[in-house]
Tab-separated table of C-alpha atoms and ligand atoms in Angstrom:
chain	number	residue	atom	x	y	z
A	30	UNK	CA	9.479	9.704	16.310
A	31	UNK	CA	10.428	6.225	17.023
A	32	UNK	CA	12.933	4.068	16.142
A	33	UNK	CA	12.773	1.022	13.922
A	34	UNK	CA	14.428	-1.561	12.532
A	35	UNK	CA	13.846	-5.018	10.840
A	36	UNK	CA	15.805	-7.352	12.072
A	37	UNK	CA	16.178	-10.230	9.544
A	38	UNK	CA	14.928	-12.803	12.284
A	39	UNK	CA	11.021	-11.661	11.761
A	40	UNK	CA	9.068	-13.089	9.355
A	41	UNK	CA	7.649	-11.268	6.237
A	42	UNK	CA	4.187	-10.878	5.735
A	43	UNK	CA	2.199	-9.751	2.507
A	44	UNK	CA	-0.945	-8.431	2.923
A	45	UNK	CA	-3.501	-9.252	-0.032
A	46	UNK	CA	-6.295	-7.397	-0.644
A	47	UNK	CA	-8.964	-6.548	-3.777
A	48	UNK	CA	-12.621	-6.181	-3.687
A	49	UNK	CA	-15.137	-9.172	-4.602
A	50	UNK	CA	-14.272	-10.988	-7.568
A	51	UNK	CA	-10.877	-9.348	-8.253
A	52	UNK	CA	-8.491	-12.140	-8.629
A	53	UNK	CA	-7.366	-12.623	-5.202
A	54	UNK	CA	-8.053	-16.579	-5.393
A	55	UNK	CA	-6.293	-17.092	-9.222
A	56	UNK	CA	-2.688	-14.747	-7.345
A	57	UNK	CA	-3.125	-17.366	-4.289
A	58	UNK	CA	-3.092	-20.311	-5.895
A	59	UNK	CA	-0.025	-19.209	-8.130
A	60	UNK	CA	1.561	-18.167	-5.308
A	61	UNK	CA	1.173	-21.763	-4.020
A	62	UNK	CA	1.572	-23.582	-7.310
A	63	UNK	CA	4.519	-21.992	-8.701
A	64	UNK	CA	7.942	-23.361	-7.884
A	65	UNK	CA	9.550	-20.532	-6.314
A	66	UNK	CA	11.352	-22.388	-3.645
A	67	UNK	CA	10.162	-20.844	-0.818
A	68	UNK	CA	7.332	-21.715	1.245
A	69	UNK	CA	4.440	-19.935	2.787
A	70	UNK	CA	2.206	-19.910	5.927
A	71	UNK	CA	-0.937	-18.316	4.145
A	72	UNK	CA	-4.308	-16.941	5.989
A	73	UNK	CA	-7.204	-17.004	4.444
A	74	UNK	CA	-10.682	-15.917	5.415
A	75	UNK	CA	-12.270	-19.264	4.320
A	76	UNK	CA	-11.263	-22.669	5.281
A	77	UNK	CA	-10.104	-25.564	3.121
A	78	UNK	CA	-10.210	-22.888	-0.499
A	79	UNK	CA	-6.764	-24.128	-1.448
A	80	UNK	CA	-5.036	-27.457	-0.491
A	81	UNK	CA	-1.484	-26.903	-1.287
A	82	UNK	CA	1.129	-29.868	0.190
A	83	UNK	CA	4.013	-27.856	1.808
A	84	UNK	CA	2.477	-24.800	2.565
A	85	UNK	CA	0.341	-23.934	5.683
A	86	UNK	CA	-3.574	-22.460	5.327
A	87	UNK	CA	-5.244	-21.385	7.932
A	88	UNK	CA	-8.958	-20.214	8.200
A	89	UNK	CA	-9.568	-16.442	10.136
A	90	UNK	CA	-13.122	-14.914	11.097
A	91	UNK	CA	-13.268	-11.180	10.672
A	92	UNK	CA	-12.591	-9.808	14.699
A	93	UNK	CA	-11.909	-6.149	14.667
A	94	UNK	CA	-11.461	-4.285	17.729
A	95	UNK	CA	-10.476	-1.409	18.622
A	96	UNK	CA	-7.260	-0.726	21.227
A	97	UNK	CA	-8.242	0.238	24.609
A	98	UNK	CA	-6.067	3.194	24.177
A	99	UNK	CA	-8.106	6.224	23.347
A	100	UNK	CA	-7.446	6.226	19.820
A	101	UNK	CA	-10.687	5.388	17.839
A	102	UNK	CA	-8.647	4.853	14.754
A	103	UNK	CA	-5.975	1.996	16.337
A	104	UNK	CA	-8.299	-0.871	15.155
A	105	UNK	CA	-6.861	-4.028	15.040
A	106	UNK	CA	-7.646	-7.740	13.867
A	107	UNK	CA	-7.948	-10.176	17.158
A	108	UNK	CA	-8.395	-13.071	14.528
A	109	UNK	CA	-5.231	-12.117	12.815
A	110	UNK	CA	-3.174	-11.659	16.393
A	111	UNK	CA	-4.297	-15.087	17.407
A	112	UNK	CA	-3.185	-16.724	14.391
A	113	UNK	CA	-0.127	-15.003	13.805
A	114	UNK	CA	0.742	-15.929	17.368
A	115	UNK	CA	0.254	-19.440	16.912
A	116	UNK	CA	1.944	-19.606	13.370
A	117	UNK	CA	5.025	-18.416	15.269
A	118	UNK	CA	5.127	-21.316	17.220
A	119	UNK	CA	5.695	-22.951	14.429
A	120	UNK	CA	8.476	-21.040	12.897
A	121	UNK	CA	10.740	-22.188	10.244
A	122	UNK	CA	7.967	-24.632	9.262
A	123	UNK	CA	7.651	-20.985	6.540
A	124	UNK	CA	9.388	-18.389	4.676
A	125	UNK	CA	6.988	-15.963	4.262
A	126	UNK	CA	3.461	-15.411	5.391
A	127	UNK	CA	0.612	-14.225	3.086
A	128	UNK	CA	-2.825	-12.858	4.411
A	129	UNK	CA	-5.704	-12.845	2.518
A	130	UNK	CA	-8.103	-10.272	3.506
A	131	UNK	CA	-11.807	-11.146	2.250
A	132	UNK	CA	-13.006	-8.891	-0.547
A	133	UNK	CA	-14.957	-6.725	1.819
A	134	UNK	CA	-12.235	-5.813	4.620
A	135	UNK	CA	-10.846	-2.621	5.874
A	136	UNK	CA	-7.034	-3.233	5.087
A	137	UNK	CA	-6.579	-0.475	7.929
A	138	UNK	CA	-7.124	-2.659	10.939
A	139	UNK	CA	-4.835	-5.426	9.304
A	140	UNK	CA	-1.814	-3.280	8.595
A	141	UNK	CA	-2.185	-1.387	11.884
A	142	UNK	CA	-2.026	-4.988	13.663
A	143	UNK	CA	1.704	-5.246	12.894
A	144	UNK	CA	2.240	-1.909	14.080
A	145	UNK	CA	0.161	-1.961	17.453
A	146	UNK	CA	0.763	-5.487	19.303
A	147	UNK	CA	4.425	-6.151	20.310
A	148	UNK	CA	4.041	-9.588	20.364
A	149	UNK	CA	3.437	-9.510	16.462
A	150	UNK	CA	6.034	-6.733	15.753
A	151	UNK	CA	8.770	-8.596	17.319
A	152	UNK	CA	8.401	-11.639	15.700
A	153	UNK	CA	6.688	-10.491	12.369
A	154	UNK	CA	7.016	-7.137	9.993
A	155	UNK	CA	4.229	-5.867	7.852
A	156	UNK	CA	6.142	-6.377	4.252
A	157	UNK	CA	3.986	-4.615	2.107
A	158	UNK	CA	0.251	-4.315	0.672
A	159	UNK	CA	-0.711	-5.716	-2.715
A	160	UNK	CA	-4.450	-4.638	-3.573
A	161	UNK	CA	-5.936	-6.291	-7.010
A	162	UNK	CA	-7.917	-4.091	-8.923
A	163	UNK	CA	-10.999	-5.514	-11.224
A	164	UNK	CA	-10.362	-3.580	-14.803
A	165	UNK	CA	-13.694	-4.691	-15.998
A	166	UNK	CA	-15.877	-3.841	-12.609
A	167	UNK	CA	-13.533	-0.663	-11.062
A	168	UNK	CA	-15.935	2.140	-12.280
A	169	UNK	CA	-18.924	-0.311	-10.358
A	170	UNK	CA	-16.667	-1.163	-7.323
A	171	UNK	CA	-15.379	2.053	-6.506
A	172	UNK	CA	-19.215	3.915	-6.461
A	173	UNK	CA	-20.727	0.761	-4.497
A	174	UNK	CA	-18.286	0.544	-1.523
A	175	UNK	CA	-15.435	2.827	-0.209
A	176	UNK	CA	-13.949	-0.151	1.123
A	177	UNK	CA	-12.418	-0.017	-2.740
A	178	UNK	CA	-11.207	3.171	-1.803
A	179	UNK	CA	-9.257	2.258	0.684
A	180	UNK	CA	-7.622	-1.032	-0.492
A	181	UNK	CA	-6.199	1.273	-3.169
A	182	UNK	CA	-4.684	4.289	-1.053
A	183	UNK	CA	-3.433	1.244	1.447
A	184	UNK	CA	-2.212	-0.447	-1.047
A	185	UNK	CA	1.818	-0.424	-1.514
A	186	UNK	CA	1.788	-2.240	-5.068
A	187	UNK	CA	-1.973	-2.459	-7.319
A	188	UNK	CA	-2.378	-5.462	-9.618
A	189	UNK	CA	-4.514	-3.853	-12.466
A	190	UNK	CA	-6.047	-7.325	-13.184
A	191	UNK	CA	-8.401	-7.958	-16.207
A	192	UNK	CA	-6.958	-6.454	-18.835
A	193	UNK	CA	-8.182	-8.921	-21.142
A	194	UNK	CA	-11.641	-7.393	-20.627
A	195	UNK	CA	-11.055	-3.701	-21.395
A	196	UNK	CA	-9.331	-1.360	-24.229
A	197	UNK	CA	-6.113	0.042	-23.331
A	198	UNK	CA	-7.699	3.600	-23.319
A	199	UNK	CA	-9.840	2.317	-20.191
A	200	UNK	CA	-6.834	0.940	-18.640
A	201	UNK	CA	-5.238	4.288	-18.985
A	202	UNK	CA	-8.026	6.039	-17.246
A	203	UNK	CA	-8.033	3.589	-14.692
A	204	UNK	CA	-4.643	4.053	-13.882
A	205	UNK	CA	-4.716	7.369	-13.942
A	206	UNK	CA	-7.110	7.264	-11.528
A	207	UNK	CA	-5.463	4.651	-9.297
A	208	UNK	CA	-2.593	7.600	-9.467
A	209	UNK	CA	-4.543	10.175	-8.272
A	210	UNK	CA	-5.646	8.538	-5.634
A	211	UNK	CA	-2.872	6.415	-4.270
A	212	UNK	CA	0.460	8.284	-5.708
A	213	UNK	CA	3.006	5.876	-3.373
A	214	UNK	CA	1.505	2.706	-5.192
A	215	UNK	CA	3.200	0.897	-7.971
A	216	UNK	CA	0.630	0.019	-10.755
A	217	UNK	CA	1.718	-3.633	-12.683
A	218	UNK	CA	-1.166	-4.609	-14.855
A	219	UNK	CA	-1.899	-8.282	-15.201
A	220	UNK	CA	-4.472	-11.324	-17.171
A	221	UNK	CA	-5.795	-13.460	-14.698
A	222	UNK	CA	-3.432	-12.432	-11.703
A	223	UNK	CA	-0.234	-13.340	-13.684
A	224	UNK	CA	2.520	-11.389	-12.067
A	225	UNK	CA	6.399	-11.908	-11.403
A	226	UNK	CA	5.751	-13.292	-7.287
A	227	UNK	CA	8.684	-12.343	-6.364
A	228	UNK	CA	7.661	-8.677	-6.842
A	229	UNK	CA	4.989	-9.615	-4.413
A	230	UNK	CA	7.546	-9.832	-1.709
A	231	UNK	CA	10.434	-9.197	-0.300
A	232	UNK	CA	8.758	-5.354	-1.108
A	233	UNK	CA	10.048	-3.386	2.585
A	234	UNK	CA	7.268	-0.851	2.104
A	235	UNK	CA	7.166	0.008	5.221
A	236	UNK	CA	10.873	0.086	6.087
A	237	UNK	CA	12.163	3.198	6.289
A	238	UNK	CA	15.616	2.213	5.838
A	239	UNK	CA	14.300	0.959	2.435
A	240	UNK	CA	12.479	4.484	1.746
A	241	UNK	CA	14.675	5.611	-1.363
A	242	UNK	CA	11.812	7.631	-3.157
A	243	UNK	CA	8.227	8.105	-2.855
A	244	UNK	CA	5.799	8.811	-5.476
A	245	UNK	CA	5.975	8.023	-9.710
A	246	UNK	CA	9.711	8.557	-9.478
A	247	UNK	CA	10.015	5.212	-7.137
A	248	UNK	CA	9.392	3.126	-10.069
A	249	UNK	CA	10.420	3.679	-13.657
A	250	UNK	CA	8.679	0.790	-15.060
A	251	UNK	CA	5.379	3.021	-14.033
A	252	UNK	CA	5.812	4.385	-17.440
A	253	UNK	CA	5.950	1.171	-19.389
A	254	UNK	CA	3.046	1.234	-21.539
A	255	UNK	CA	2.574	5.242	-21.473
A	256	UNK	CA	2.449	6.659	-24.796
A	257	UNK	CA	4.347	10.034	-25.611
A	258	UNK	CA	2.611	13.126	-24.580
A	259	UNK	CA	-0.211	14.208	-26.916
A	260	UNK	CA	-0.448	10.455	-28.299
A	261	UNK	CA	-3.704	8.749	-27.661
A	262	UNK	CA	-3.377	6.942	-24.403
A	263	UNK	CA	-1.321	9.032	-22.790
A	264	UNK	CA	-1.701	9.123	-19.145
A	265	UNK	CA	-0.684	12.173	-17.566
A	266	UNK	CA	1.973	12.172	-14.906
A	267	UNK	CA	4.970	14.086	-13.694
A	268	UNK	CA	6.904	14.466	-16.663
A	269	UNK	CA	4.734	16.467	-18.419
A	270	UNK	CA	4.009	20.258	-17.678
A	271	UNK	CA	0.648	19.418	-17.201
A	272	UNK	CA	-1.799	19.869	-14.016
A	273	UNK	CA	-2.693	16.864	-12.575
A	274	UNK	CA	-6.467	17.298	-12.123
A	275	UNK	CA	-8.619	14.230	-11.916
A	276	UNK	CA	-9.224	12.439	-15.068
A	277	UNK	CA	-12.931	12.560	-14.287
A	278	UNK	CA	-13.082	15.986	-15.001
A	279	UNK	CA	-13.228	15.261	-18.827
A	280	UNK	CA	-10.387	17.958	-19.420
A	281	UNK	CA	-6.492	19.151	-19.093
A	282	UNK	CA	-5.819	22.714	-19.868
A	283	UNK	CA	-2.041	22.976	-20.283
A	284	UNK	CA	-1.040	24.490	-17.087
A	285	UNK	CA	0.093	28.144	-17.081
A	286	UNK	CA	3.517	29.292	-15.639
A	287	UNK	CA	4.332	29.661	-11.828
A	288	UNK	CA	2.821	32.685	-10.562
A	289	UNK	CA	0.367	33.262	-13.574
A	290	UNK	CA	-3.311	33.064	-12.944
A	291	UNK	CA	-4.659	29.094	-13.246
A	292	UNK	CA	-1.345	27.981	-12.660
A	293	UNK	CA	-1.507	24.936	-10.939
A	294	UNK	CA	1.551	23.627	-8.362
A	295	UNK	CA	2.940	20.728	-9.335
A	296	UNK	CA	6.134	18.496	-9.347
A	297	UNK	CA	7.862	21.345	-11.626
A	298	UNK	CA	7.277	23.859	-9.012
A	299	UNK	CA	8.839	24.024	-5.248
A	300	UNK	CA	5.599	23.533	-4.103
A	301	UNK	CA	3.666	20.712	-4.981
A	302	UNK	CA	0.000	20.420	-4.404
A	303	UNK	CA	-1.765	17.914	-6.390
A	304	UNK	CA	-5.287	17.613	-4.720
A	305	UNK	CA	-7.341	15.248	-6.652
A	306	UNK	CA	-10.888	15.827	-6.504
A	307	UNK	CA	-12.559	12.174	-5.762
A	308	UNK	CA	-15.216	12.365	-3.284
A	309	UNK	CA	-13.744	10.871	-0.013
A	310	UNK	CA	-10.515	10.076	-0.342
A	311	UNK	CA	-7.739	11.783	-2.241
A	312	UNK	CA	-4.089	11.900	-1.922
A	313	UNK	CA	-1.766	15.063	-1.884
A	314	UNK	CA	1.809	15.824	-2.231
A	315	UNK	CA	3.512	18.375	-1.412
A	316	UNK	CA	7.657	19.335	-2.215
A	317	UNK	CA	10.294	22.207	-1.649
A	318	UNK	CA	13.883	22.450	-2.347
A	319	UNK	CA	13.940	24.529	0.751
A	320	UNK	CA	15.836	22.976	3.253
A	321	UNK	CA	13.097	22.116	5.879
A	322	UNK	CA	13.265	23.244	10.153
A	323	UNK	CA	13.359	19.811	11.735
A	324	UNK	CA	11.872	20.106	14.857
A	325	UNK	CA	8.903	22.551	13.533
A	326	UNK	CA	8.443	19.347	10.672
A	327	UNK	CA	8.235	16.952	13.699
A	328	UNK	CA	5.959	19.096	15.390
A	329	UNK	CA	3.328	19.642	12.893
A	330	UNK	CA	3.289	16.238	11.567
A	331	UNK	CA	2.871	14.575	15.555
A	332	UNK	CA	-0.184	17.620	15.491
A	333	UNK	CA	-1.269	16.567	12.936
A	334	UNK	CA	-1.565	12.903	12.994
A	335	UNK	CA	-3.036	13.102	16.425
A	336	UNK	CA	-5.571	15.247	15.141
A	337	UNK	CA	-6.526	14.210	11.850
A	338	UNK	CA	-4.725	10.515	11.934
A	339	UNK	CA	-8.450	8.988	11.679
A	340	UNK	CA	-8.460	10.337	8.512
A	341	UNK	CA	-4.784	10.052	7.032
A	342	UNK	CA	-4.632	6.829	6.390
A	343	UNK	CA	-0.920	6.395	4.444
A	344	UNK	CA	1.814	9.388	4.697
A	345	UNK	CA	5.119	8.896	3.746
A	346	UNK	CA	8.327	11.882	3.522
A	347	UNK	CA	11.724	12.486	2.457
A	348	UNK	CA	13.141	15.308	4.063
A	349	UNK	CA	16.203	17.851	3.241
A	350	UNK	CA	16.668	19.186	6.885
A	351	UNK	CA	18.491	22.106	7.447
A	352	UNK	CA	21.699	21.736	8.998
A	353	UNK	CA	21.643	18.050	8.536
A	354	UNK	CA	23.443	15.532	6.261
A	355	UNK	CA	21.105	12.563	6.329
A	356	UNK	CA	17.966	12.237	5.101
A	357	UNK	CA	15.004	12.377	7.593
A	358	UNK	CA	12.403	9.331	6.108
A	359	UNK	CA	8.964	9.314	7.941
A	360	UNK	CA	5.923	6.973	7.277
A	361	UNK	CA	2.552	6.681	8.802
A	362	UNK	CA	-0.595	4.439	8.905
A	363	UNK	CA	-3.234	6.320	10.445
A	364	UNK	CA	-1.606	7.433	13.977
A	365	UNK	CA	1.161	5.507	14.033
A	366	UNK	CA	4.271	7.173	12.848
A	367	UNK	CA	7.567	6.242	12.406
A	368	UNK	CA	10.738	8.256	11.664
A	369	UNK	CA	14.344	8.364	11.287
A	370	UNK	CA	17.198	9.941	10.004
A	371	UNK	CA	18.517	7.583	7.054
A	372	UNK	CA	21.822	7.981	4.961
A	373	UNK	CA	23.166	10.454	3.577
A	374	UNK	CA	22.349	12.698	0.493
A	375	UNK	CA	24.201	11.687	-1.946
A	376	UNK	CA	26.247	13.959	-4.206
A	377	UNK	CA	24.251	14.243	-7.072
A	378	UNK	CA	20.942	13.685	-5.449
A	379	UNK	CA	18.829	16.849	-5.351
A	380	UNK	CA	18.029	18.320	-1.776
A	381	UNK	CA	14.166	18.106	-2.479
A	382	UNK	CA	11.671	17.461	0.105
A	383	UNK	CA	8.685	15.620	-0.255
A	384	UNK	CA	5.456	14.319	1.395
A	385	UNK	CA	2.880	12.736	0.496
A	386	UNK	CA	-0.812	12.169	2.470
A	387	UNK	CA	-3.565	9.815	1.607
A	388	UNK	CA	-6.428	10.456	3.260
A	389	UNK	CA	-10.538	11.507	3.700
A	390	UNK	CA	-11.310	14.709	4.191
A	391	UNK	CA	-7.934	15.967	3.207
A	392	UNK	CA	-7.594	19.969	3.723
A	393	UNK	CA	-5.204	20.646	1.169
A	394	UNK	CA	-4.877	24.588	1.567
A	395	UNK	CA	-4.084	24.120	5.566
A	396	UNK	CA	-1.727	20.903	5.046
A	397	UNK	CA	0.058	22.954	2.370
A	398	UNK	CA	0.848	25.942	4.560
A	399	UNK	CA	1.501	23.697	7.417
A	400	UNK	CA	3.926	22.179	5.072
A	401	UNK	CA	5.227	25.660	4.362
A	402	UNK	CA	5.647	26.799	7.592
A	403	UNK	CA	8.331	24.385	8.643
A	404	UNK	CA	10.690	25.719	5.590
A	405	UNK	CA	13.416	26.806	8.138
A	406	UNK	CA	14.233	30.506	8.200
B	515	GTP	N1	-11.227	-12.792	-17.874
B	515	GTP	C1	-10.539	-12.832	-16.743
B	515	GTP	N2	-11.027	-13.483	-15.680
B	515	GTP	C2	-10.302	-13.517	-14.541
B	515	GTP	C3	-9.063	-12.856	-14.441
B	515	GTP	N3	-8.591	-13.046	-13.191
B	515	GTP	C4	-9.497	-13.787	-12.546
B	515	GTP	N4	-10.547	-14.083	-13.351
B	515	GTP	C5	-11.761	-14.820	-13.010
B	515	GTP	O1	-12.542	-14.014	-12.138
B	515	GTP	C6	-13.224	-14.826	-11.190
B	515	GTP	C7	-12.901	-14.350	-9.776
B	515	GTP	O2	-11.527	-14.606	-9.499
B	515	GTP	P1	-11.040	-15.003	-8.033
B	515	GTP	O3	-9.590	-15.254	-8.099
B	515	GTP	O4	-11.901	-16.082	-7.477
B	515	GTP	O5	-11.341	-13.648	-7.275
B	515	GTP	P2	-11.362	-13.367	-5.708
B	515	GTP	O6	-10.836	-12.007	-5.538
B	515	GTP	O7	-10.669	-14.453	-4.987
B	515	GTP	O8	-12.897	-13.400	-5.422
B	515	GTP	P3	-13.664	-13.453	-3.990
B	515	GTP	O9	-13.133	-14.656	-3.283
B	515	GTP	O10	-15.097	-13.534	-4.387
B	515	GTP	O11	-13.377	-12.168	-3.294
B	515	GTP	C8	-12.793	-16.242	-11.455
B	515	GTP	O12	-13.761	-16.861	-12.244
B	515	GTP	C9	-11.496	-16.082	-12.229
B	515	GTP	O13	-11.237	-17.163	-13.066
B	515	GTP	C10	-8.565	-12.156	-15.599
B	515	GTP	O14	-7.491	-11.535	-15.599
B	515	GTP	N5	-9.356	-12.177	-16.703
């Protein structure tokens, strides 16, 4: 696994994404308006949308293409190269750099573009993804395109936006759904794109010396507005003993003990599979308190993303290796894989290793004995 490290000499960038309609324009021009006292280069896909003193806009056309490498899935953005390139000419003119993806982009060619040309990577890191989420059109959206699909399991941080059009029961579901299908994600709900920017950026998603937990536990404020279990808007997560089947299947059956029949794995057992059941795309993760072999993990995981890395699009791990004091922290877009043993576990930390994939296609019985297999001996 390779190497990586920020150095504080490249330039942020936040990648914004959300279907048609969403909100993307209304977060833009508060990013621009608001006196934050930094200043941004920002891309959009349309010229001359925002005029902004101070702050840099420049107009892309769409221009995927894929790398002459072999690998169908390394798809990058030519548009987005070119102007990155030339924004870095002018550097210092910026603090920060904020793309705007149009409503109906693949946010997999974008983030893979900071990953794939070393040009960009040396001068620029990918800082995180922010997808905005229409409350009032999701159900809609998410059965008209899959590009909805996969903003959310790209996404790093989901802007729930709307919420003055729907009852707090329907933002429950949606977020529950959101959950299921992008676990890594922190949910902030919003009216009319009004969030706190500077949780925008400054994020390190992709850092892996920033990795400190993956999944609900990253982010405590992810239980803000959830009422006690058994209360009426409760959204189900991994604090209660509960499965965590889809919401779309209309039930929750309490879940029966470890090793009893209908038991499902979850978070309160050493193995955690958590498949949820949404057509395409779905997310898993997977845990042990079993210290893990390290070179049998490395193995599987390299097999795997060069096998199925079309179809993963987000993985991300914290790993209790045996023999080993440090935590090993991968993450993955598609193919491209980085890893690296990070500090140590602290005292009181538990030794618990986790995974989590977000992907199409996911086979969750063979990823979960994969998983299994590189429990060291
Ligand atoms: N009621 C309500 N309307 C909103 C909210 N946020 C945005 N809008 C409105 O929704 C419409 C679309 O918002 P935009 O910010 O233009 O969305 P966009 O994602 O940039 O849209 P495209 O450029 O078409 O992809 C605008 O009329 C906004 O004023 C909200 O929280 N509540």
């Amino acid at each position: 696994m390779a190497d990586t490290a920020h150095s504080s000499q490249k330039t942020p960038v936040t990648v914004l994404t959300g279907y048609l309609g969403a909100g993307k324009t209304t977060l833009l021009n508060r990013i621009l308006s608001e006196n934050h006292g930094q200043k941004y280069a920002v891309i959009v896909n349309e010229f001359g949308e925002i005029g902004i003193d101070n702050d840099l806009i420049v107009g892309a056309d769409e221009e995927v293409f894929e790398m002459n490498n072999g690998c169908v899935c390394c798809t990058v953005r030519g548009d987005l190269i070119r102007i990155l390139s030339q924004l870095m000419k002018r550097k210092g003119r910026f603090d920060a750099i904020i793309v705007e993806t149009t409503g109906l982009a693949d946010p997999g060619p974008v983030a893979q573009t900071f990953f794939v040309d070393e040009d960009i990577k040396a001068k620029t890191y990918l800082d995180s993804v922010t997808a905005l989420v229409d409350a009032l059109h999701f159900d809609e959206a998410l059965k008209t395109d899959r590009v909805v699909k996969e903003q959310i399991a790209f996404a790093d941080h989901i802007i729930l936006n709307k919420t003055d059009l729907v009852d707090d029961a329907k933002l429950d579901e949606i977020e529950g759904r959101l959950k299921g299908l992008n676990p890594l994600a922190r949910i902030t709900r919003a009216q009319r794109s009004f969030v706190d920017i500077a949780s925008l950026l400054n994020q390190h998603r992709f850092d892996l010396t920033k990795l400190e937990e993956i999944g609900h536990d990253e982010h405590h404020h992810h239980h803000d507005h959830n009422p006690a279990h058994g209360e009426p808007g409760h959204v189900h997560d991994e604090h209660c003993g509960h499965d965590h089947h889809h919401h779309d299947h209309g039930h929750h059956h309490h879940n029966p003990a470890h090793g009893e029949a209908g038991h499902v794995h979850d978070e309160h057992c050493s193995h955690t599979i958590n498949p949820i059941h949404d057509e395409e795309i779905k997310s898993l993760s997977l845990s042990t308190d079993k210290p893990i072999d390290g070179i049998r993990f490395t193995q599987w995981l390299d097999k795997l993303l060069a096998e199925k890395g079309q179809d993963i699009l987000r993985a991300k791990g914290i790993l209790n290796v045996k023999g080993e004091n440090k935590r090993l922290v991968f993450q993955a877009v598609h193919m491209i894989l980085e890893g690296d043993l990070q500090r140590e576990w602290q005292a009181d930390e538990p030794r618990v290793s986790r995974a989590v994939f977000i992907g199409r296609h996911l086979d969750t019985a063979a990823l979960k004995a994969g998983f299994e297999a590189t429990i060291a001996a």
